[in-house]
C-alpha cells in the first residue's frame, strides 16, 4: 500500500511541477494567456505562482509539510478555476475547453483536500521526508 500512496502523490504532483516549470521557463507566454483571461499584473503573478506550485508539488512528493503543500495547491487550483477558467463568461469554442479546465481544477482540489486531511490527521501517507505543519 505504501508504494501506491507514493505513486498517487507523485501523479498528483506532476501537474504542479510541470506547470511551475512552465510558469518560470515561459512567464511572458503564460502571463499573456492569464491577461487574455482577465488577470491583471499577470507576469509577476505567474512568476510567484510558478515558484509556489513547484514547491507545493515537491512538498507533496517528498512529504515535507505535505499537508500545508496540499492545502496551498488546493487553494491555487480553486483560485485558478474561478479567476482564469470562468467558462460561464465564454462562447464556443473557448467555453468547452475552459469548462474542462475548470472541472479538472475542481477534481484536483478534491484530491488535494484528501491529501491535506489525511496528512494533517496523521494518516499513513507512505514514505515522508518531513513532518506535518498541522495536527488535526
mmCIF file of N, CA, C and O in Angstrom, residues 26-132:
data_model
loop_
_atom_site.group_PDB
_atom_site.id
_atom_site.type_symbol
_atom_site.label_atom_id
_atom_site.label_comp_id
_atom_site.label_asym_id
_atom_site.label_seq_id
_atom_site.Cartn_x
_atom_site.Cartn_y
_atom_site.Cartn_z
ATOM 1 N N UNK A 26 8.600 30.089 -19.198
ATOM 2 C CA UNK A 26 7.949 30.932 -20.209
ATOM 3 C C UNK A 26 6.945 31.862 -19.534
ATOM 4 O O UNK A 26 5.741 31.782 -19.788
ATOM 5 N N UNK A 27 7.431 32.754 -18.674
ATOM 6 C CA UNK A 27 6.497 33.605 -17.931
ATOM 7 C C UNK A 27 5.705 34.563 -18.822
ATOM 8 O O UNK A 27 4.538 34.831 -18.544
ATOM 9 N N UNK A 28 6.311 35.059 -19.878
ATOM 10 C CA UNK A 28 5.603 36.010 -20.749
ATOM 11 C C UNK A 28 4.453 35.326 -21.487
ATOM 12 O O UNK A 28 3.354 35.881 -21.588
ATOM 13 N N UNK A 29 4.681 34.102 -21.980
ATOM 14 C CA UNK A 29 3.634 33.375 -22.683
ATOM 15 C C UNK A 29 2.495 33.002 -21.735
ATOM 16 O O UNK A 29 1.321 33.135 -22.078
ATOM 17 N N UNK A 30 2.852 32.527 -20.551
ATOM 18 C CA UNK A 30 1.836 32.158 -19.564
ATOM 19 C C UNK A 30 1.062 33.385 -19.106
ATOM 20 O O UNK A 30 -0.162 33.346 -18.963
ATOM 21 N N UNK A 31 1.767 34.488 -18.912
ATOM 22 C CA UNK A 31 1.113 35.736 -18.499
ATOM 23 C C UNK A 31 0.185 36.254 -19.586
ATOM 24 O O UNK A 31 -0.884 36.803 -19.285
ATOM 25 N N UNK A 32 0.556 36.066 -20.854
ATOM 26 C CA UNK A 32 -0.297 36.523 -21.944
ATOM 27 C C UNK A 32 -1.648 35.803 -21.893
ATOM 28 O O UNK A 32 -2.703 36.428 -22.079
ATOM 29 N N UNK A 33 -1.624 34.501 -21.626
ATOM 30 C CA UNK A 33 -2.876 33.745 -21.500
ATOM 31 C C UNK A 33 -3.676 34.251 -20.302
ATOM 32 O O UNK A 33 -4.884 34.478 -20.398
ATOM 33 N N UNK A 34 -3.002 34.457 -19.176
ATOM 34 C CA UNK A 34 -3.688 34.946 -17.975
ATOM 35 C C UNK A 34 -4.307 36.323 -18.219
ATOM 36 O O UNK A 34 -5.416 36.603 -17.749
ATOM 37 N N UNK A 35 -3.609 37.168 -18.948
ATOM 38 C CA UNK A 35 -4.147 38.504 -19.251
ATOM 39 C C UNK A 35 -5.375 38.427 -20.148
ATOM 40 O O UNK A 35 -6.346 39.147 -19.936
ATOM 41 N N UNK A 36 -5.336 37.531 -21.137
ATOM 42 C CA UNK A 36 -6.498 37.334 -22.002
ATOM 43 C C UNK A 36 -7.704 36.884 -21.173
ATOM 44 O O UNK A 36 -8.836 37.245 -21.451
ATOM 45 N N UNK A 37 -7.433 36.122 -20.116
ATOM 46 C CA UNK A 37 -8.497 35.619 -19.256
ATOM 47 C C UNK A 37 -8.897 36.637 -18.185
ATOM 48 O O UNK A 37 -9.740 36.358 -17.341
ATOM 49 N N UNK A 38 -8.275 37.831 -18.206
ATOM 50 C CA UNK A 38 -8.688 38.908 -17.314
ATOM 51 C C UNK A 38 -7.847 39.107 -16.070
ATOM 52 O O UNK A 38 -8.234 39.860 -15.170
ATOM 53 N N UNK A 39 -6.687 38.467 -15.984
ATOM 54 C CA UNK A 39 -5.825 38.594 -14.819
ATOM 55 C C UNK A 39 -4.950 39.844 -14.949
ATOM 56 O O UNK A 39 -4.131 39.924 -15.852
ATOM 57 N N UNK A 40 -5.113 40.815 -14.054
ATOM 58 C CA UNK A 40 -4.241 41.994 -14.098
ATOM 59 C C UNK A 40 -2.851 41.672 -13.530
ATOM 60 O O UNK A 40 -2.707 40.747 -12.735
ATOM 61 N N UNK A 41 -1.862 42.427 -13.933
ATOM 62 C CA UNK A 41 -0.479 42.259 -13.446
ATOM 63 C C UNK A 41 -0.060 40.792 -13.509
ATOM 64 O O UNK A 41 0.490 40.243 -12.556
ATOM 65 N N UNK A 42 -0.305 40.172 -14.627
ATOM 66 C CA UNK A 42 -0.166 38.723 -14.734
ATOM 67 C C UNK A 42 1.275 38.230 -14.649
ATOM 68 O O UNK A 42 1.516 37.172 -14.074
ATOM 69 N N UNK A 43 2.226 38.966 -15.201
ATOM 70 C CA UNK A 43 3.578 38.397 -15.274
ATOM 71 C C UNK A 43 4.186 38.152 -13.897
ATOM 72 O O UNK A 43 4.740 37.080 -13.651
ATOM 73 N N UNK A 44 4.082 39.087 -12.989
ATOM 74 C CA UNK A 44 4.671 38.839 -11.664
ATOM 75 C C UNK A 44 3.865 37.778 -10.918
ATOM 76 O O UNK A 44 4.429 36.992 -10.167
ATOM 77 N N UNK A 45 2.572 37.694 -11.155
ATOM 78 C CA UNK A 45 1.756 36.648 -10.520
ATOM 79 C C UNK A 45 2.119 35.272 -11.068
ATOM 80 O O UNK A 45 2.124 34.286 -10.323
ATOM 81 N N UNK A 46 2.411 35.206 -12.348
ATOM 82 C CA UNK A 46 2.827 33.946 -12.952
ATOM 83 C C UNK A 46 4.144 33.483 -12.348
ATOM 84 O O UNK A 46 4.322 32.305 -12.027
ATOM 85 N N UNK A 47 5.088 34.383 -12.185
ATOM 86 C CA UNK A 47 6.389 34.014 -11.608
ATOM 87 C C UNK A 47 6.236 33.528 -10.164
ATOM 88 O O UNK A 47 6.805 32.506 -9.784
ATOM 89 N N UNK A 48 5.459 34.241 -9.368
ATOM 90 C CA UNK A 48 5.251 33.844 -7.971
ATOM 91 C C UNK A 48 4.519 32.510 -7.903
ATOM 92 O O UNK A 48 4.917 31.605 -7.155
ATOM 93 N N UNK A 49 3.466 32.375 -8.696
ATOM 94 C CA UNK A 49 2.713 31.120 -8.653
ATOM 95 C C UNK A 49 3.569 29.957 -9.153
ATOM 96 O O UNK A 49 3.436 28.835 -8.658
ATOM 97 N N UNK A 50 4.454 30.208 -10.107
ATOM 98 C CA UNK A 50 5.341 29.155 -10.587
ATOM 99 C C UNK A 50 6.208 28.591 -9.480
ATOM 100 O O UNK A 50 6.336 27.371 -9.323
ATOM 101 N N UNK A 51 6.789 29.479 -8.682
ATOM 102 C CA UNK A 51 7.620 29.038 -7.558
ATOM 103 C C UNK A 51 6.766 28.283 -6.537
ATOM 104 O O UNK A 51 7.145 27.205 -6.061
ATOM 105 N N UNK A 52 5.601 28.831 -6.200
ATOM 106 C CA UNK A 52 4.759 28.233 -5.169
ATOM 107 C C UNK A 52 4.205 26.872 -5.574
ATOM 108 O O UNK A 52 4.213 25.941 -4.759
ATOM 109 N N UNK A 53 3.744 26.742 -6.814
ATOM 110 C CA UNK A 53 3.175 25.448 -7.189
ATOM 111 C C UNK A 53 4.254 24.384 -7.389
ATOM 112 O O UNK A 53 4.028 23.209 -7.081
ATOM 113 N N UNK A 54 5.422 24.779 -7.869
ATOM 114 C CA UNK A 54 6.523 23.810 -7.967
ATOM 115 C C UNK A 54 6.953 23.358 -6.575
ATOM 116 O O UNK A 54 7.146 22.162 -6.333
ATOM 117 N N UNK A 55 7.056 24.302 -5.647
ATOM 118 C CA UNK A 55 7.419 23.949 -4.264
ATOM 119 C C UNK A 55 6.342 23.076 -3.628
ATOM 120 O O UNK A 55 6.655 22.108 -2.924
ATOM 121 N N UNK A 56 5.088 23.393 -3.878
ATOM 122 C CA UNK A 56 3.996 22.581 -3.345
ATOM 123 C C UNK A 56 4.020 21.166 -3.893
ATOM 124 O O UNK A 56 3.830 20.195 -3.157
ATOM 125 N N UNK A 57 4.264 21.040 -5.181
ATOM 126 C CA UNK A 57 4.364 19.717 -5.788
ATOM 127 C C UNK A 57 5.501 18.905 -5.183
ATOM 128 O O UNK A 57 5.336 17.721 -4.857
ATOM 129 N N UNK A 58 6.651 19.535 -5.002
ATOM 130 C CA UNK A 58 7.777 18.848 -4.363
ATOM 131 C C UNK A 58 7.456 18.489 -2.915
ATOM 132 O O UNK A 58 7.828 17.415 -2.444
ATOM 133 N N UNK A 59 6.773 19.381 -2.219
ATOM 134 C CA UNK A 59 6.393 19.107 -0.829
ATOM 135 C C UNK A 59 5.521 17.879 -0.699
ATOM 136 O O UNK A 59 5.705 17.060 0.207
ATOM 137 N N UNK A 60 4.573 17.720 -1.615
ATOM 138 C CA UNK A 60 3.697 16.536 -1.576
ATOM 139 C C UNK A 60 4.489 15.281 -1.930
ATOM 140 O O UNK A 60 4.366 14.251 -1.256
ATOM 141 N N UNK A 61 5.324 15.351 -2.939
ATOM 142 C CA UNK A 61 6.112 14.175 -3.327
ATOM 143 C C UNK A 61 7.051 13.753 -2.212
ATOM 144 O O UNK A 61 7.114 12.573 -1.842
ATOM 145 N N UNK A 62 7.792 14.710 -1.658
ATOM 146 C CA UNK A 62 8.804 14.391 -0.658
ATOM 147 C C UNK A 62 8.235 14.229 0.749
ATOM 148 O O UNK A 62 8.908 13.710 1.628
ATOM 149 N N UNK A 63 7.013 14.692 0.946
ATOM 150 C CA UNK A 63 6.418 14.596 2.273
ATOM 151 C C UNK A 63 6.988 15.624 3.228
ATOM 152 O O UNK A 63 7.127 15.374 4.421
ATOM 153 N N UNK A 64 7.327 16.790 2.720
ATOM 154 C CA UNK A 64 7.818 17.885 3.549
ATOM 155 C C UNK A 64 6.661 18.856 3.745
ATOM 156 O O UNK A 64 6.228 19.502 2.794
ATOM 157 N N UNK A 65 6.126 18.912 4.957
ATOM 158 C CA UNK A 65 4.916 19.691 5.232
ATOM 159 C C UNK A 65 3.870 19.390 4.164
ATOM 160 O O UNK A 65 3.281 20.287 3.579
ATOM 161 N N UNK A 66 3.660 18.106 3.943
ATOM 162 C CA UNK A 66 2.765 17.663 2.878
ATOM 163 C C UNK A 66 1.363 18.235 3.035
ATOM 164 O O UNK A 66 0.722 18.594 2.048
ATOM 165 N N UNK A 67 0.895 18.341 4.272
ATOM 166 C CA UNK A 67 -0.446 18.889 4.482
ATOM 167 C C UNK A 67 -0.525 20.350 4.038
ATOM 168 O O UNK A 67 -1.440 20.744 3.325
ATOM 169 N N UNK A 68 0.458 21.145 4.406
ATOM 170 C CA UNK A 68 0.491 22.550 4.007
ATOM 171 C C UNK A 68 0.641 22.676 2.483
ATOM 172 O O UNK A 68 -0.019 23.498 1.854
ATOM 173 N N UNK A 69 1.503 21.844 1.907
ATOM 174 C CA UNK A 69 1.708 21.863 0.455
ATOM 175 C C UNK A 69 0.409 21.516 -0.271
ATOM 176 O O UNK A 69 0.019 22.204 -1.227
ATOM 177 N N UNK A 70 -0.285 20.475 0.175
ATOM 178 C CA UNK A 70 -1.539 20.070 -0.468
ATOM 179 C C UNK A 70 -2.606 21.141 -0.301
ATOM 180 O O UNK A 70 -3.360 21.427 -1.234
ATOM 181 N N UNK A 71 -2.668 21.763 0.861
ATOM 182 C CA UNK A 71 -3.645 22.829 1.081
ATOM 183 C C UNK A 71 -3.347 24.028 0.181
ATOM 184 O O UNK A 71 -4.251 24.597 -0.436
ATOM 185 N N UNK A 72 -2.085 24.398 0.070
ATOM 186 C CA UNK A 72 -1.699 25.504 -0.802
ATOM 187 C C UNK A 72 -2.027 25.227 -2.258
ATOM 188 O O UNK A 72 -2.531 26.098 -2.968
ATOM 189 N N UNK A 73 -1.764 24.012 -2.713
ATOM 190 C CA UNK A 73 -2.082 23.646 -4.091
ATOM 191 C C UNK A 73 -3.592 23.641 -4.323
ATOM 192 O O UNK A 73 -4.065 24.050 -5.391
ATOM 193 N N UNK A 74 -4.339 23.223 -3.324
ATOM 194 C CA UNK A 74 -5.803 23.234 -3.420
ATOM 195 C C UNK A 74 -6.316 24.656 -3.566
ATOM 196 O O UNK A 74 -7.162 24.944 -4.430
ATOM 197 N N UNK A 75 -5.805 25.549 -2.751
ATOM 198 C CA UNK A 75 -6.210 26.960 -2.847
ATOM 199 C C UNK A 75 -5.845 27.509 -4.219
ATOM 200 O O UNK A 75 -6.647 28.196 -4.857
ATOM 201 N N UNK A 76 -4.660 27.186 -4.698
ATOM 202 C CA UNK A 76 -4.223 27.665 -6.014
ATOM 203 C C UNK A 76 -5.177 27.216 -7.120
ATOM 204 O O UNK A 76 -5.594 28.024 -7.951
ATOM 205 N N UNK A 77 -5.514 25.916 -7.149
ATOM 206 C CA UNK A 77 -6.359 25.449 -8.259
ATOM 207 C C UNK A 77 -7.776 26.006 -8.163
ATOM 208 O O UNK A 77 -8.429 26.230 -9.187
ATOM 209 N N UNK A 78 -8.252 26.263 -6.956
ATOM 210 C CA UNK A 78 -9.581 26.876 -6.828
ATOM 211 C C UNK A 78 -9.564 28.330 -7.307
ATOM 212 O O UNK A 78 -10.488 28.775 -7.997
ATOM 213 N N UNK A 79 -8.507 29.047 -6.963
ATOM 214 C CA UNK A 79 -8.375 30.425 -7.452
ATOM 215 C C UNK A 79 -8.283 30.424 -8.977
ATOM 216 O O UNK A 79 -8.971 31.191 -9.652
ATOM 217 N N UNK A 80 -7.441 29.549 -9.527
ATOM 218 C CA UNK A 80 -7.301 29.476 -10.983
ATOM 219 C C UNK A 80 -8.618 29.083 -11.643
ATOM 220 O O UNK A 80 -8.969 29.618 -12.700
ATOM 221 N N UNK A 81 -9.356 28.178 -11.029
ATOM 222 C CA UNK A 81 -10.630 27.742 -11.606
ATOM 223 C C UNK A 81 -11.569 28.927 -11.790
ATOM 224 O O UNK A 81 -12.160 29.101 -12.858
ATOM 225 N N UNK A 82 -11.698 29.746 -10.759
ATOM 226 C CA UNK A 82 -12.674 30.827 -10.809
ATOM 227 C C UNK A 82 -12.157 32.097 -11.490
ATOM 228 O O UNK A 82 -12.931 32.805 -12.119
ATOM 229 N N UNK A 83 -10.863 32.372 -11.384
ATOM 230 C CA UNK A 83 -10.341 33.606 -11.980
ATOM 231 C C UNK A 83 -9.838 33.443 -13.415
ATOM 232 O O UNK A 83 -9.823 34.409 -14.172
ATOM 233 N N UNK A 84 -9.425 32.243 -13.780
ATOM 234 C CA UNK A 84 -8.873 32.022 -15.115
ATOM 235 C C UNK A 84 -9.826 31.201 -15.988
ATOM 236 O O UNK A 84 -10.035 31.516 -17.150
ATOM 237 N N UNK A 85 -10.398 30.167 -15.453
ATOM 238 C CA UNK A 85 -11.207 29.236 -16.250
ATOM 239 C C UNK A 85 -12.705 29.494 -16.106
ATOM 240 O O UNK A 85 -13.503 28.570 -16.025
ATOM 241 N N UNK A 86 -13.100 30.748 -16.095
ATOM 242 C CA UNK A 86 -14.500 31.148 -15.929
ATOM 243 C C UNK A 86 -15.263 30.931 -17.238
ATOM 244 O O UNK A 86 -15.621 31.879 -17.948
ATOM 245 N N UNK A 87 -15.550 29.673 -17.506
ATOM 246 C CA UNK A 87 -16.174 29.264 -18.767
ATOM 247 C C UNK A 87 -17.556 29.879 -18.983
ATOM 248 O O UNK A 87 -17.995 30.059 -20.113
ATOM 249 N N UNK A 88 -18.240 30.198 -17.896
ATOM 250 C CA UNK A 88 -19.597 30.733 -17.993
ATOM 251 C C UNK A 88 -19.639 32.096 -18.693
ATOM 252 O O UNK A 88 -20.694 32.513 -19.148
ATOM 253 N N UNK A 89 -18.483 32.753 -18.803
ATOM 254 C CA UNK A 89 -18.450 34.045 -19.488
ATOM 255 C C UNK A 89 -17.927 33.924 -20.923
ATOM 256 O O UNK A 89 -17.761 34.932 -21.596
ATOM 257 N N UNK A 90 -17.678 32.700 -21.375
ATOM 258 C CA UNK A 90 -17.114 32.461 -22.707
ATOM 259 C C UNK A 90 -18.172 31.981 -23.683
ATOM 260 O O UNK A 90 -19.249 31.532 -23.293
ATOM 261 N N UNK A 91 -17.807 32.064 -24.954
ATOM 262 C CA UNK A 91 -18.622 31.473 -26.011
ATOM 263 C C UNK A 91 -17.807 30.363 -26.655
ATOM 264 O O UNK A 91 -16.595 30.270 -26.478
ATOM 265 N N UNK A 92 -18.481 29.508 -27.392
ATOM 266 C CA UNK A 92 -17.792 28.412 -28.079
ATOM 267 C C UNK A 92 -16.823 28.971 -29.112
ATOM 268 O O UNK A 92 -17.097 30.020 -29.675
ATOM 269 N N UNK A 93 -15.710 28.317 -29.385
ATOM 270 C CA UNK A 93 -15.258 27.037 -28.861
ATOM 271 C C UNK A 93 -14.496 27.143 -27.546
ATOM 272 O O UNK A 93 -14.197 26.134 -26.921
ATOM 273 N N UNK A 94 -14.187 28.345 -27.089
ATOM 274 C CA UNK A 94 -13.427 28.525 -25.844
ATOM 275 C C UNK A 94 -14.175 27.962 -24.639
ATOM 276 O O UNK A 94 -13.561 27.401 -23.726
ATOM 277 N N UNK A 95 -15.476 28.100 -24.614
ATOM 278 C CA UNK A 95 -16.290 27.677 -23.476
ATOM 279 C C UNK A 95 -16.045 26.207 -23.101
ATOM 280 O O UNK A 95 -15.855 25.886 -21.925
ATOM 281 N N UNK A 96 -16.037 25.331 -24.079
ATOM 282 C CA UNK A 96 -15.869 23.900 -23.803
ATOM 283 C C UNK A 96 -14.509 23.604 -23.189
ATOM 284 O O UNK A 96 -14.410 22.863 -22.206
ATOM 285 N N UNK A 97 -13.464 24.190 -23.743
ATOM 286 C CA UNK A 97 -12.117 23.973 -23.215
ATOM 287 C C UNK A 97 -11.986 24.528 -21.807
ATOM 288 O O UNK A 97 -11.453 23.861 -20.911
ATOM 289 N N UNK A 98 -12.476 25.727 -21.585
ATOM 290 C CA UNK A 98 -12.370 26.335 -20.259
ATOM 291 C C UNK A 98 -13.226 25.594 -19.234
ATOM 292 O O UNK A 98 -12.855 25.495 -18.066
ATOM 293 N N UNK A 99 -14.369 25.040 -19.651
ATOM 294 C CA UNK A 99 -15.178 24.254 -18.726
ATOM 295 C C UNK A 99 -14.431 22.975 -18.325
ATOM 296 O O UNK A 99 -14.434 22.588 -17.153
ATOM 297 N N UNK A 100 -13.763 22.351 -19.271
ATOM 298 C CA UNK A 100 -12.970 21.160 -18.960
ATOM 299 C C UNK A 100 -11.845 21.508 -17.980
ATOM 300 O O UNK A 100 -11.590 20.758 -17.033
ATOM 301 N N UNK A 101 -11.188 22.645 -18.204
ATOM 302 C CA UNK A 101 -10.114 23.067 -17.293
ATOM 303 C C UNK A 101 -10.673 23.386 -15.906
ATOM 304 O O UNK A 101 -10.065 23.053 -14.887
ATOM 305 N N UNK A 102 -11.828 24.028 -15.861
ATOM 306 C CA UNK A 102 -12.480 24.346 -14.591
ATOM 307 C C UNK A 102 -12.800 23.064 -13.825
ATOM 308 O O UNK A 102 -12.487 22.944 -12.633
ATOM 309 N N UNK A 103 -13.410 22.094 -14.502
ATOM 310 C CA UNK A 103 -13.774 20.837 -13.850
ATOM 311 C C UNK A 103 -12.534 20.051 -13.421
ATOM 312 O O UNK A 103 -12.527 19.423 -12.361
ATOM 313 N N UNK A 104 -11.470 20.084 -14.240
ATOM 314 C CA UNK A 104 -10.207 19.432 -13.871
ATOM 315 C C UNK A 104 -9.675 20.042 -12.584
ATOM 316 O O UNK A 104 -9.253 19.330 -11.671
ATOM 317 N N UNK A 105 -9.737 21.362 -12.486
ATOM 318 C CA UNK A 105 -9.256 22.019 -11.280
ATOM 319 C C UNK A 105 -10.078 21.634 -10.063
ATOM 320 O O UNK A 105 -9.530 21.462 -8.967
ATOM 321 N N UNK A 106 -11.385 21.495 -10.222
ATOM 322 C CA UNK A 106 -12.215 21.065 -9.098
ATOM 323 C C UNK A 106 -11.848 19.646 -8.651
ATOM 324 O O UNK A 106 -11.774 19.367 -7.447
ATOM 325 N N UNK A 107 -11.590 18.757 -9.608
ATOM 326 C CA UNK A 107 -11.188 17.391 -9.268
ATOM 327 C C UNK A 107 -9.840 17.381 -8.549
ATOM 328 O O UNK A 107 -9.655 16.669 -7.549
ATOM 329 N N UNK A 108 -8.905 18.187 -9.035
ATOM 330 C CA UNK A 108 -7.595 18.278 -8.384
ATOM 331 C C UNK A 108 -7.748 18.857 -6.976
ATOM 332 O O UNK A 108 -7.088 18.401 -6.034
ATOM 333 N N UNK A 109 -8.627 19.840 -6.811
ATOM 334 C CA UNK A 109 -8.876 20.406 -5.479
ATOM 335 C C UNK A 109 -9.418 19.336 -4.539
ATOM 336 O O UNK A 109 -9.034 19.277 -3.369
ATOM 337 N N UNK A 110 -10.287 18.485 -5.038
ATOM 338 C CA UNK A 110 -10.809 17.394 -4.210
ATOM 339 C C UNK A 110 -9.699 16.455 -3.759
ATOM 340 O O UNK A 110 -9.622 16.074 -2.583
ATOM 341 N N UNK A 111 -8.814 16.087 -4.674
ATOM 342 C CA UNK A 111 -7.680 15.228 -4.321
ATOM 343 C C UNK A 111 -6.763 15.933 -3.326
ATOM 344 O O UNK A 111 -6.264 15.319 -2.379
ATOM 345 N N UNK A 112 -6.548 17.234 -3.537
ATOM 346 C CA UNK A 112 -5.715 17.996 -2.607
ATOM 347 C C UNK A 112 -6.297 18.030 -1.206
ATOM 348 O O UNK A 112 -5.565 17.921 -0.217
ATOM 349 N N UNK A 113 -7.610 18.162 -1.109
ATOM 350 C CA UNK A 113 -8.253 18.154 0.211
ATOM 351 C C UNK A 113 -8.120 16.792 0.887
ATOM 352 O O UNK A 113 -7.943 16.716 2.111
ATOM 353 N N UNK A 114 -8.187 15.735 0.108
ATOM 354 C CA UNK A 114 -7.993 14.393 0.675
ATOM 355 C C UNK A 114 -6.571 14.247 1.205
ATOM 356 O O UNK A 114 -6.356 13.773 2.325
ATOM 357 N N UNK A 115 -5.579 14.647 0.410
ATOM 358 C CA UNK A 115 -4.180 14.559 0.849
ATOM 359 C C UNK A 115 -3.967 15.426 2.083
ATOM 360 O O UNK A 115 -3.332 14.997 3.054
ATOM 361 N N UNK A 116 -4.491 16.655 2.070
ATOM 362 C CA UNK A 116 -4.363 17.536 3.228
ATOM 363 C C UNK A 116 -4.946 16.881 4.472
ATOM 364 O O UNK A 116 -4.298 16.822 5.522
ATOM 365 N N UNK A 117 -6.168 16.390 4.376
ATOM 366 C CA UNK A 117 -6.844 15.815 5.539
ATOM 367 C C UNK A 117 -6.109 14.589 6.057
ATOM 368 O O UNK A 117 -5.895 14.455 7.275
ATOM 369 N N UNK A 118 -5.714 13.708 5.169
ATOM 370 C CA UNK A 118 -5.000 12.502 5.601
ATOM 371 C C UNK A 118 -3.678 12.853 6.275
ATOM 372 O O UNK A 118 -3.347 12.321 7.329
ATOM 373 N N UNK A 119 -2.933 13.766 5.667
ATOM 374 C CA UNK A 119 -1.638 14.140 6.224
ATOM 375 C C UNK A 119 -1.791 14.881 7.551
ATOM 376 O O UNK A 119 -1.071 14.605 8.513
ATOM 377 N N UNK A 120 -2.726 15.814 7.607
ATOM 378 C CA UNK A 120 -2.893 16.630 8.813
ATOM 379 C C UNK A 120 -3.437 15.828 9.993
ATOM 380 O O UNK A 120 -3.235 16.216 11.144
ATOM 381 N N UNK A 121 -4.122 14.718 9.720
ATOM 382 C CA UNK A 121 -4.660 13.901 10.810
ATOM 383 C C UNK A 121 -3.736 12.746 11.172
ATOM 384 O O UNK A 121 -4.083 11.920 12.005
ATOM 385 N N UNK A 122 -2.572 12.683 10.537
ATOM 386 C CA UNK A 122 -1.584 11.667 10.894
ATOM 387 C C UNK A 122 -1.773 10.329 10.211
ATOM 388 O O UNK A 122 -1.180 9.332 10.634
ATOM 389 N N UNK A 123 -2.584 10.263 9.165
ATOM 390 C CA UNK A 123 -2.760 9.008 8.430
ATOM 391 C C UNK A 123 -1.448 8.613 7.769
ATOM 392 O O UNK A 123 -0.608 9.454 7.457
ATOM 393 N N UNK A 124 -1.283 7.327 7.569
ATOM 394 C CA UNK A 124 -0.091 6.828 6.893
ATOM 395 C C UNK A 124 -0.138 7.274 5.433
ATOM 396 O O UNK A 124 -1.046 6.916 4.691
ATOM 397 N N UNK A 125 0.821 8.066 5.040
ATOM 398 C CA UNK A 125 0.903 8.577 3.670
ATOM 399 C C UNK A 125 2.080 7.971 2.921
ATOM 400 O O UNK A 125 2.488 8.469 1.889
ATOM 401 N N UNK A 126 2.629 6.899 3.449
ATOM 402 C CA UNK A 126 3.808 6.307 2.839
ATOM 403 C C UNK A 126 5.054 7.058 3.297
ATOM 404 O O UNK A 126 5.024 7.844 4.235
ATOM 405 N N UNK A 127 6.133 6.822 2.615
ATOM 406 C CA UNK A 127 7.403 7.447 2.966
ATOM 407 C C UNK A 127 7.279 8.963 2.952
ATOM 408 O O UNK A 127 6.704 9.545 2.037
ATOM 409 N N UNK A 128 7.808 9.590 4.006
ATOM 410 C CA UNK A 128 7.802 11.054 4.100
ATOM 411 C C UNK A 128 9.156 11.524 4.594
ATOM 412 O O UNK A 128 9.749 10.917 5.474
ATOM 413 N N UNK A 129 9.605 12.632 4.062
ATOM 414 C CA UNK A 129 10.881 13.207 4.460
ATOM 415 C C UNK A 129 10.742 14.130 5.663
ATOM 416 O O UNK A 129 11.662 14.295 6.437
ATOM 417 N N UNK A 130 9.578 14.733 5.823
ATOM 418 C CA UNK A 130 9.397 15.721 6.884
ATOM 419 C C UNK A 130 8.196 15.408 7.758
ATOM 420 O O UNK A 130 7.721 14.298 7.818
ATOM 421 N N UNK A 131 7.724 16.442 8.411
ATOM 422 C CA UNK A 131 6.580 16.308 9.305
ATOM 423 C C UNK A 131 5.438 17.182 8.806
ATOM 424 O O UNK A 131 5.577 17.924 7.842
ATOM 425 N N UNK A 132 4.302 17.090 9.486
ATOM 426 C CA UNK A 132 3.134 17.873 9.116
ATOM 427 C C UNK A 132 3.218 19.269 9.720
ATOM 428 O O UNK A 132 3.796 19.460 10.781
#
